[in-house]
Amino acid sequence: MGTLYIVPTPVGNLEDITLRAIRILREADVILAEDTRTSGFLLKHLEIENRLLSHHKFNEHGTSAAVVERLKSGQTIALVSDAGTPGISDPGFFLVREAARAGINVQTLPGPTACIPALVNSGLPCDRFCFEGFLPQKKGRQTHLQSLADETRTMVFYESPYRLVKTLNQLADVFGQERQAAVCREISKLHEETLRGTLAELADHYTQTPPKGEIVLIVAGKEPTRKAQQKSLSNQ
C-alpha cells in the first residue's frame, strides 16, 4: 500500500510552505492538483519536477477510484489545492474518505490555511469557534443564518468580495447591527488587511470602498444573557 499525503500550500506568501511539504512534493509519484496551472507555478518556484494530474470538485467522484488503485499498488500520492489545506472549502474530503475506506494510510501535513490566521488576528475570542465556510448563495441561506442566531462561539466565514456587503447586511439583520466582527482580506499577501468593527460599520465601509481579494469574515458569537450567566453561576 502507498500513502496519500494531504499537502497544504501557501495562501499568499510562497515562503509559508513547510520543509516537509517540499520534501513530500519532491518524493511523490504523482501530485493531484485542483488546478495544474496554479500548482505548476508553485512547483516551478520550488524547482520541483513532478507529474501533475487534475483533481477538482468537478471530476473527483470520477477519478478517486483510479487514485485509490494507484495507492493500492504502492504509489505515493500528494494532494494539493490552489491554496491552503485541501478539504477546507476545497476538494479533498471525498478522496480522503475513499482512501480511508480502502485501508490506505492517509497523512495530512500541518500548514497554511486562511481561517486560523484570520481568527487569531481578528481580536475576537478564539478559544471556542465554529467554521462555517461559504454560506449557501441562494437556497437555504436565510434559514442557515437564522440557525446561527444563538451561536455563542466566534464564527468564521469565507466570502467573495462581490457578496461581502450583502452578507454583512444580512448578518446585521439577524445578529444585530452592533455585533462585533472583523474582515480579514488577502491574508499573507502584499495587500493584507484586517478591519474590525460592528457589522453595520463594516457594511458601510465596504459599501463606500468595494473590497478586493480573498476574504475571511470573523463574527463574534452571541453574548450570554444575564439570566443565563446567573444560571451558570448557580450550577457551579
Short mmCIF file of C-alpha atoms in Angstrom, two decimals, residues 4 32 54-72 77 79 91-100 102 104:
data_model
loop_
_atom_site.label_atom_id
_atom_site.label_comp_id
_atom_site.label_asym_id
_atom_site.label_seq_id
_atom_site.Cartn_x
_atom_site.Cartn_y
_atom_site.Cartn_z
CA LEU A 4 -1.89 9.59 0.41
CA LEU A 32 -3.04 15.71 -7.66
CA SER A 54 -6.02 17.23 -12.39
CA HIS A 55 -8.24 16.52 -9.36
CA HIS A 56 -11.01 19.03 -8.64
CA LYS A 57 -14.61 19.19 -7.46
CA PHE A 58 -15.96 18.52 -10.95
CA ASN A 59 -14.07 15.27 -11.52
CA GLU A 60 -13.14 13.93 -8.05
CA HIS A 61 -16.02 11.42 -7.96
CA GLY A 62 -14.86 10.02 -11.29
CA THR A 63 -11.11 9.99 -10.65
CA SER A 64 -10.91 8.92 -6.99
CA ALA A 65 -11.37 5.20 -7.75
CA ALA A 66 -8.36 5.24 -10.08
CA VAL A 67 -6.32 7.16 -7.49
CA VAL A 68 -7.17 4.57 -4.84
CA GLU A 69 -5.97 1.82 -7.18
CA ARG A 70 -2.68 3.66 -7.65
CA LEU A 71 -2.32 3.86 -3.88
CA LYS A 72 -3.10 0.16 -3.52
CA ILE A 77 0.41 10.44 -3.97
CA LEU A 79 -2.97 16.09 -2.99
CA PRO A 91 -11.61 19.31 -2.91
CA GLY A 92 -10.18 16.61 -0.65
CA PHE A 93 -12.87 15.17 1.60
CA PHE A 94 -14.16 12.61 -0.90
CA LEU A 95 -10.73 11.22 -1.79
CA VAL A 96 -9.65 11.03 1.86
CA ARG A 97 -12.84 9.15 2.72
CA GLU A 98 -12.43 6.66 -0.14
CA ALA A 99 -8.76 6.08 0.66
CA ALA A 100 -9.51 5.53 4.35
CA ALA A 102 -9.79 1.15 1.37
CA ILE A 104 -4.85 3.24 2.82
#
